Coordinates of C-alpha atoms in Angstrom, one line a residue:
M1244 CA -31.1 24.7 -18.1
S1245 CA -27.8 25.7 -19.5
P1246 CA -25.8 28.6 -18.1
G1247 CA -24.7 31.2 -20.5
R1248 CA -27.5 30.7 -23.0
G1249 CA -27.8 34.3 -24.0
R1250 CA -24.2 35.0 -24.6
T1251 CA -23.6 36.1 -28.2
R1252 CA -20.9 38.7 -28.5
P1253 CA -17.4 37.8 -27.2
P1254 CA -15.7 40.3 -24.8
P1255 CA -13.6 43.0 -26.4
A1256 CA -10.4 41.3 -25.0
V1257 CA -11.2 38.1 -26.8
L1258 CA -11.9 40.0 -30.1
A1259 CA -8.5 41.7 -29.6
V1260 CA -6.7 38.3 -29.2
R1261 CA -8.4 37.0 -32.4
A1262 CA -7.5 40.2 -34.3
A1263 CA -3.9 40.0 -33.1
A1264 CA -3.6 36.4 -34.3
V1265 CA -5.0 37.2 -37.7
L1266 CA -2.6 40.2 -38.1
L1267 CA 0.3 38.1 -37.0
A1268 CA -0.6 35.3 -39.4
V1269 CA -1.1 37.6 -42.4
A1270 CA 2.2 39.4 -41.6
G1271 CA 4.1 36.2 -41.2
L1272 CA 2.8 34.6 -44.4
A1273 CA 3.2 37.8 -46.4
H1274 CA 6.8 38.4 -45.2
T1275 CA 7.8 34.8 -45.8
L1276 CA 6.3 34.7 -49.3
W1277 CA 7.9 38.0 -50.2
H1278 CA 11.4 37.3 -48.9
G1279 CA 11.4 33.5 -49.4
V1280 CA 12.0 30.7 -46.9
H1281 CA 15.3 30.6 -45.1
Q1282 CA 16.6 27.1 -44.6
P1283 CA 13.7 25.3 -46.2
G1284 CA 14.7 21.9 -44.8
H1285 CA 14.4 23.2 -41.2
A1286 CA 11.1 24.9 -42.0
L1287 CA 9.8 21.7 -43.5
A1288 CA 11.0 19.5 -40.6
F1289 CA 9.4 21.7 -37.9
G1290 CA 6.3 22.2 -40.0
V1291 CA 5.9 18.4 -40.3
L1292 CA 6.4 18.0 -36.6
I1293 CA 3.8 20.6 -35.7
T1294 CA 1.4 19.1 -38.2
V1295 CA 1.8 15.6 -36.8
G1296 CA 1.2 17.0 -33.3
E1297 CA -1.9 18.8 -34.4
L1298 CA -3.2 15.7 -36.1
A1299 CA -2.8 13.7 -33.0
R1300 CA -4.6 16.1 -30.7
W1301 CA -5.7 14.7 -27.4
G1302 CA -9.3 13.9 -27.0
A1303 CA -11.3 15.9 -24.6
L1304 CA -14.7 15.9 -23.0
P1305 CA -17.0 18.8 -23.8
G1306 CA -15.9 22.0 -22.1
E1307 CA -12.4 20.8 -21.5
R1308 CA -9.2 22.1 -23.0
E1309 CA -7.9 20.0 -26.0
P1310 CA -4.1 20.5 -26.1
A1311 CA -1.8 19.2 -28.8
P1312 CA 1.4 18.9 -26.7
L1313 CA 3.7 17.6 -29.5
G1314 CA 2.6 20.4 -31.8
A1315 CA 3.0 23.0 -29.1
A1316 CA 6.5 21.8 -28.2
G1317 CA 7.6 21.7 -31.8
A1318 CA 6.3 25.3 -32.4
L1319 CA 8.1 26.6 -29.3
A1320 CA 11.3 24.8 -30.2
Y1321 CA 11.3 26.5 -33.7
A1322 CA 10.6 29.8 -32.0
L1323 CA 13.6 29.3 -29.7
L1324 CA 16.0 27.9 -32.3
G1325 CA 19.0 30.1 -32.9
R1326 CA 21.5 27.5 -34.2
S1327 CA 21.3 24.2 -36.0
G1328 CA 24.2 21.7 -36.0
G1329 CA 26.6 24.4 -34.9
G1330 CA 25.6 27.0 -37.5
P1331 CA 23.2 29.9 -37.3
A1332 CA 19.6 29.3 -38.1
G1333 CA 18.5 32.8 -38.9
H1334 CA 14.9 32.2 -39.8
G1335 CA 13.5 35.0 -37.8
V1336 CA 10.1 35.8 -36.2
F1337 CA 7.9 36.0 -39.3
Q1338 CA 9.1 32.6 -40.6
V1339 CA 8.3 31.0 -37.3
I1340 CA 4.7 32.4 -37.5
A1341 CA 4.4 31.4 -41.2
V1342 CA 5.5 27.8 -40.5
L1343 CA 3.1 27.5 -37.6
V1344 CA 0.1 28.9 -39.5
A1345 CA 0.8 26.7 -42.5
A1346 CA 1.1 23.6 -40.3
Q1347 CA -2.1 24.4 -38.5
L1348 CA -4.0 24.9 -41.8
V1349 CA -2.8 21.6 -43.1
A1350 CA -3.6 19.7 -39.9
A1351 CA -7.0 21.3 -39.7
V1352 CA -8.2 19.8 -43.0
P1353 CA -8.8 16.2 -41.8
H1354 CA -10.1 17.4 -38.4
V1355 CA -12.7 19.7 -40.1
A1356 CA -13.6 16.9 -42.5
R1357 CA -14.5 14.8 -39.4
G1358 CA -16.3 17.7 -37.8
N1359 CA -14.0 17.9 -34.7
G1360 CA -11.4 20.4 -35.7
P1361 CA -9.8 22.9 -33.3
T1362 CA -11.7 26.1 -32.7
A1363 CA -10.6 29.4 -34.0
D1364 CA -9.8 30.4 -30.4
Q1365 CA -7.4 27.5 -30.0
A1366 CA -5.6 28.4 -33.2
A1367 CA -5.4 32.1 -32.2
R1368 CA -4.1 31.2 -28.8
R1369 CA -1.3 29.1 -30.3
I1370 CA -0.3 31.8 -32.8
V1371 CA -0.1 34.6 -30.2
L1372 CA 1.9 32.5 -27.7
V1373 CA 4.4 31.2 -30.2
S1374 CA 4.8 34.7 -31.6
F1375 CA 5.4 36.0 -28.1
A1376 CA 8.2 33.5 -27.6
A1377 CA 9.7 34.2 -31.0
V1378 CA 9.6 38.0 -30.5
C1379 CA 11.3 37.6 -27.1
F1380 CA 14.1 35.3 -28.4
Q1381 CA 14.9 35.8 -32.0
P1382 CA 15.9 39.5 -32.0
L1383 CA 18.1 38.9 -28.9
Y1384 CA 19.8 35.9 -30.4
T1385 CA 20.2 37.4 -33.9
S1386 CA 21.7 40.6 -32.5
G1387 CA 24.2 38.7 -30.4
R1388 CA 22.9 40.2 -27.1
S1389 CA 21.9 36.8 -25.7
A1390 CA 25.5 35.5 -26.3
I1391 CA 26.9 38.5 -24.5
W1392 CA 24.5 38.3 -21.6
F1393 CA 24.1 34.5 -21.2
G1394 CA 26.8 32.8 -23.3
E1395 CA 26.2 29.4 -24.7
G1396 CA 26.4 27.3 -21.5
P1397 CA 24.0 26.6 -18.6
Y1398 CA 23.0 30.2 -18.3
F1399 CA 21.6 30.1 -21.8
A1400 CA 19.5 27.0 -20.9
V1401 CA 18.2 28.8 -17.9
F1402 CA 17.3 31.8 -20.1
L1403 CA 15.3 29.5 -22.4
L1404 CA 13.4 28.0 -19.4
V1405 CA 12.6 31.4 -18.0
L1406 CA 11.4 32.6 -21.3
L1407 CA 9.2 29.5 -21.7
G1408 CA 7.9 30.0 -18.2
L1409 CA 6.8 33.5 -19.1
T1410 CA 5.2 32.1 -22.3
A1411 CA 3.4 29.5 -20.2
L1412 CA 2.0 32.2 -17.9
C1413 CA 0.8 34.2 -20.9
D1414 CA -0.8 31.0 -22.3
A1415 CA -2.7 30.6 -19.0
V1416 CA -3.9 34.2 -19.1
L1417 CA -5.0 33.9 -22.7
G1418 CA -6.5 30.5 -22.2
A1419 CA -8.7 31.6 -19.4
L1420 CA -9.7 34.8 -21.3
L1421 CA -10.7 32.8 -24.4
L1422 CA -12.6 30.2 -22.3
R1423 CA -14.4 33.0 -20.6
S1424 CA -15.9 33.9 -24.0
R1425 CA -17.4 30.5 -24.4
T1426 CA -18.6 29.8 -20.8
P1427 CA -20.5 31.8 -18.1
F1428 CA -17.8 31.1 -15.5
P1429 CA -15.9 34.1 -14.0
Y1430 CA -12.4 34.8 -15.1
G1431 CA -10.8 34.0 -11.7
P1432 CA -11.7 30.3 -11.4
L1433 CA -10.8 29.7 -15.1
L1434 CA -7.4 31.3 -14.6
R1435 CA -6.8 29.0 -11.6
D1436 CA -7.6 26.0 -13.7
E1437 CA -5.2 27.1 -16.4
L1438 CA -2.4 27.8 -13.8
R1439 CA -2.9 24.4 -12.3
A1440 CA -2.6 22.8 -15.7
L1441 CA 0.9 24.4 -16.1
L1442 CA 2.1 22.0 -13.4
G1443 CA 1.2 19.0 -15.5
I1444 CA 1.4 18.9 -19.3
G1445 CA 2.3 22.6 -19.5
S1446 CA 5.7 22.0 -17.8
A1447 CA 6.3 19.0 -19.9
V1448 CA 5.6 20.9 -23.2
C1449 CA 7.9 23.8 -22.1
A1450 CA 10.7 21.5 -21.1
T1451 CA 10.5 19.5 -24.3
G1452 CA 10.5 22.6 -26.4
A1453 CA 13.6 23.9 -24.7
V1454 CA 15.4 20.5 -25.1
M1455 CA 14.4 20.3 -28.7
A1456 CA 15.9 23.7 -29.4
L1457 CA 19.1 22.9 -27.6
G1458 CA 19.4 19.5 -29.2
V1459 CA 19.0 20.7 -32.7
A1460 CA 21.5 23.5 -32.0
V1461 CA 24.1 20.9 -31.3
A1462 CA 23.2 17.8 -33.4
G1463 CA 21.0 19.3 -36.2
L1464 CA 17.7 18.1 -37.4
W1465 CA 18.5 14.5 -36.5
A1466 CA 17.8 15.4 -32.9
L1467 CA 14.2 16.1 -33.6
P1468 CA 12.8 12.5 -34.0
V1469 CA 14.8 11.3 -31.0
L1470 CA 13.7 14.1 -28.7
C1471 CA 10.0 14.1 -29.7
V1472 CA 9.5 10.3 -29.2
P1473 CA 8.9 10.5 -25.4
L1474 CA 6.2 13.2 -25.8
L1475 CA 4.6 11.4 -28.8
L1476 CA 4.4 8.1 -26.8
T1477 CA 2.9 10.0 -23.9
Q1478 CA 0.3 11.5 -26.3
V1479 CA -0.6 8.1 -27.7
S1480 CA -0.9 6.6 -24.2
F1481 CA -3.1 9.5 -23.1
R1482 CA -5.4 8.9 -26.0
R1483 CA -5.9 5.4 -24.7
F1484 CA -6.6 6.9 -21.3
V1485 CA -9.2 9.2 -22.8
A1486 CA -11.0 6.3 -24.4
V1487 CA -11.1 4.5 -21.0
R1488 CA -12.3 7.7 -19.3
T1489 CA -15.0 8.1 -21.9
T1490 CA -16.3 4.6 -21.3
Y1491 CA -16.1 5.3 -17.6
R1492 CA -18.2 8.4 -18.0
Q1493 CA -20.7 6.6 -20.2
T1494 CA -21.1 3.9 -17.5
I1495 CA -21.8 6.5 -14.8
T1496 CA -24.2 8.4 -17.0
S1497 CA -26.1 5.1 -17.7
L1498 CA -26.2 4.3 -13.9
A1499 CA -27.5 7.8 -13.2
R1500 CA -30.3 7.4 -15.8
S1501 CA -31.5 4.2 -14.1
T1502 CA -33.5 6.2 -11.5
E1503 CA -35.2 8.1 -14.3
I1504 CA -36.0 5.0 -16.3
A1505 CA -37.4 3.3 -13.2
G1506 CA -39.6 6.3 -12.5
Y1507 CA -38.0 7.3 -9.2
T1508 CA -36.7 10.7 -10.4
P1509 CA -38.0 13.2 -13.0
H1510 CA -36.4 13.2 -16.4
G1511 CA -33.2 15.2 -16.6
H1512 CA -32.9 15.8 -12.9
A1513 CA -29.5 14.1 -12.5
R1514 CA -28.1 16.0 -15.5
R1515 CA -29.4 19.3 -14.3
V1516 CA -27.9 18.8 -10.8
A1517 CA -24.6 17.7 -12.3
M1518 CA -24.4 20.8 -14.6
L1519 CA -25.2 23.2 -11.8
C1520 CA -22.9 21.4 -9.3
T1521 CA -20.0 21.7 -11.8
A1522 CA -20.7 25.4 -12.2
V1523 CA -20.9 26.0 -8.5
G1524 CA -17.7 24.0 -7.9
R1525 CA -15.8 26.0 -10.4
E1526 CA -17.2 29.2 -8.8
L1527 CA -15.8 28.0 -5.5
G1528 CA -12.4 27.2 -6.9
L1529 CA -12.4 23.4 -7.1
S1530 CA -9.6 21.9 -9.3
G1531 CA -10.2 19.8 -12.4
S1532 CA -10.0 16.4 -10.7
E1533 CA -12.3 17.7 -7.8
L1534 CA -14.8 18.9 -10.4
T1535 CA -14.8 15.5 -12.0
V1536 CA -15.6 13.8 -8.7
L1537 CA -18.3 16.4 -8.0
E1538 CA -19.9 15.9 -11.4
Y1539 CA -20.0 12.1 -11.2
A1540 CA -21.3 12.2 -7.6
A1541 CA -24.0 14.6 -8.7
L1542 CA -25.0 12.3 -11.5
M1543 CA -25.4 9.4 -9.1
H1544 CA -26.7 11.2 -6.1
D1545 CA -30.2 9.7 -6.3
I1546 CA -29.2 6.1 -7.0
G1547 CA -30.1 5.1 -3.4
Q1548 CA -33.7 5.6 -4.3
L1549 CA -33.5 2.3 -6.3
S1550 CA -33.5 0.5 -2.9
L1551 CA -36.9 2.0 -1.9
V1552 CA -40.1 0.0 -2.1
D1553 CA -42.2 3.1 -2.6
P1554 CA -40.8 5.9 -4.7
V1555 CA -40.5 9.3 -3.2
P1556 CA -43.1 11.7 -4.8
D1557 CA -41.4 13.4 -7.7
G1558 CA -38.1 12.0 -6.5
A1559 CA -37.8 15.1 -4.2
T1560 CA -35.6 13.8 -1.4
A1561 CA -35.1 17.4 -0.1
L1562 CA -38.7 17.3 1.2
L1563 CA -38.1 14.2 3.3
P1564 CA -37.3 14.1 7.0
A1565 CA -33.5 14.3 7.7
A1566 CA -33.3 10.7 8.9
E1567 CA -34.9 9.4 5.7
Q1568 CA -32.6 11.6 3.6
R1569 CA -29.5 10.1 5.4
R1570 CA -30.8 6.6 5.0
I1571 CA -31.3 7.0 1.2
A1572 CA -27.9 8.7 0.9
L1573 CA -26.2 5.7 2.7
L1574 CA -28.0 3.3 0.5
G1575 CA -26.8 5.2 -2.5
G1576 CA -23.2 5.2 -1.3
A1577 CA -23.4 1.5 -0.8
V1578 CA -24.6 1.0 -4.4
V1579 CA -21.9 3.2 -5.8
R1580 CA -19.2 1.3 -3.9
Q1581 CA -20.5 -2.0 -5.4
T1582 CA -20.2 -0.6 -8.9
G1583 CA -16.5 -0.2 -8.6
V1584 CA -16.6 3.6 -9.0
D1585 CA -14.0 5.7 -7.3
T1586 CA -14.4 5.7 -3.5
E1587 CA -14.3 9.5 -3.4
I1588 CA -17.6 9.6 -5.4
A1589 CA -19.2 7.1 -3.0
V1590 CA -18.2 9.3 0.0
V1591 CA -19.8 12.3 -1.6
V1592 CA -23.0 10.4 -2.4
E1593 CA -23.4 8.9 1.1
R1594 CA -22.6 12.1 3.0
Q1595 CA -24.8 14.4 0.9
A1596 CA -27.6 14.4 3.6
D1597 CA -25.3 15.2 6.6
P1598 CA -25.4 18.6 8.3
Y1599 CA -23.2 20.8 6.2
R1600 CA -20.6 21.4 8.9
E1601 CA -19.8 17.7 8.8
Q1602 CA -19.6 17.4 5.0
P1603 CA -16.8 17.7 2.6
L1604 CA -17.3 20.6 0.2
P1605 CA -18.5 18.5 -2.8
A1606 CA -21.2 16.9 -0.7
R1607 CA -22.3 20.4 0.5
I1608 CA -22.6 21.4 -3.2
V1609 CA -24.6 18.3 -4.2
R1610 CA -27.0 18.8 -1.3
A1611 CA -27.7 22.4 -2.0
V1612 CA -28.1 22.0 -5.8
N1613 CA -30.2 18.9 -5.4
A1614 CA -32.5 20.7 -3.0
Y1615 CA -32.8 23.6 -5.4
D1616 CA -33.8 21.4 -8.3
D1617 CA -36.2 19.4 -6.1
L1618 CA -37.9 22.6 -4.8
C1619 CA -38.1 24.1 -8.3
G1620 CA -40.1 21.0 -9.3
E1621 CA -42.8 21.6 -6.8
G1622 CA -46.0 23.0 -8.1
L1623 CA -46.0 26.1 -5.8
S1624 CA -42.3 26.9 -5.9
G1625 CA -40.1 28.6 -8.5
P1626 CA -36.5 29.5 -8.7
L1627 CA -36.9 32.6 -6.4
D1628 CA -38.8 30.6 -3.7
A1629 CA -36.4 27.7 -4.0
L1630 CA -33.4 29.9 -3.4
E1631 CA -35.2 31.7 -0.5
Q1632 CA -35.9 28.3 1.2
L1633 CA -32.2 27.4 0.8
R1634 CA -31.1 30.6 2.4
L1635 CA -33.5 30.0 5.3
G1636 CA -31.8 26.6 5.7
T1637 CA -28.3 27.9 5.9
G1638 CA -28.2 27.6 9.7
H1639 CA -28.0 23.8 9.6
D1640 CA -28.6 22.3 6.2
Y1641 CA -26.8 24.3 3.6
Q1642 CA -23.5 26.2 3.6
P1643 CA -24.2 29.9 3.0
E1644 CA -21.2 30.2 0.6
V1645 CA -22.5 27.4 -1.5
V1646 CA -26.0 28.8 -1.7
E1647 CA -24.7 32.3 -2.7
S1648 CA -22.4 30.7 -5.3
L1649 CA -25.5 28.9 -6.7
A1650 CA -27.4 32.2 -6.8
R1651 CA -24.6 33.9 -8.7
V1652 CA -24.4 31.0 -11.2
L1653 CA -28.1 31.1 -11.8
A1654 CA -28.2 34.9 -12.1
R1655 CA -25.3 34.9 -14.5
G1656 CA -26.8 32.2 -16.6
G1657 CA -30.1 33.9 -17.0
L1658 CA -32.0 31.1 -15.4
T1659 CA -33.5 33.3 -12.7
P1660 CA -33.6 37.0 -12.1
V1661 CA -32.3 36.6 -8.5
L1662 CA -29.4 38.7 -7.5
P1663 CA -26.6 37.3 -5.3
G1664 CA -26.7 38.2 -1.6

């Protein structure tokens, strides 16, 4: 049961982004090969920096963005470099694109050899965004207009930050657009996720890119290794965090499967509920951290059944009396707390059977999606009947907005012919 199974052809806007990236790459490489490399030392230094950043890409779970902050900061710094060590840089837009493309190609070789290289969309996104920054900056600086308008003092630094802010906004728009081509989620929630990410690593990348450009303008290339060390250390630290997070996720997945192994729930039930909960949560605008809590709670929502002497038939807790559902939910919350998992996850598990007006939104989602999967598993019910029963229960048991969001997710994914509303 995977949303978006039938999607084959990317939207025209995505094809346009990819085509634009290809044209920019070809133009940049052709122009640079024809006219030669201006200041080869600078091109090599920034090319190496971008390559190192791409080689040390952050790990990411399936479906998550996989940024290379050091590579992005280095590419933006080269795009915004007008002077080096007090003298003019003068490399221009096409050389910026050529250096970026060459660095990405070199860095992609070991990644592709291991089978985990960046996607074509990620490369296209980087090329278009760095080209945007270079086109906005290089002609203004080379023509002397930026010096007339902003000078070389604090106003120039503000100009760089504003330009990087616009670049970051364009990056969010493109990122959501490209992700839309690979997932069934609507564009709005994806754009919200990308904009939220700007407040974290996005702002750090933009600030580092601006500082690198300003530092090289004054001190020359010697400023590069000094200025990139903090971001590189952050990147290394985050890779360790990703390893810990992966182990944490594996532990939760193993706990979730314990109910299936013990015969309390059908095979794949927890995984199906978690996938649908994540899709519904994204539809309702939950942030990345909230989606993680929701997914983990959905995986462990039935763990309270391990405390039962007699298994529930087919593990379908949605068919039990309300008091029995709450008892199993409280037992599950107690088990989750004993495992040392985040308290937020335990709260969602233990409150999943409460009346929806008393529940937090993640618990409302888990309750509705779990009931849908339980009802679909009955011999006489299918997806249409299951959704109809959920809609009949919106007066007390299920939040109407959650049920309709679930209907939209299912209809969009092709899992059922139901129409929202």
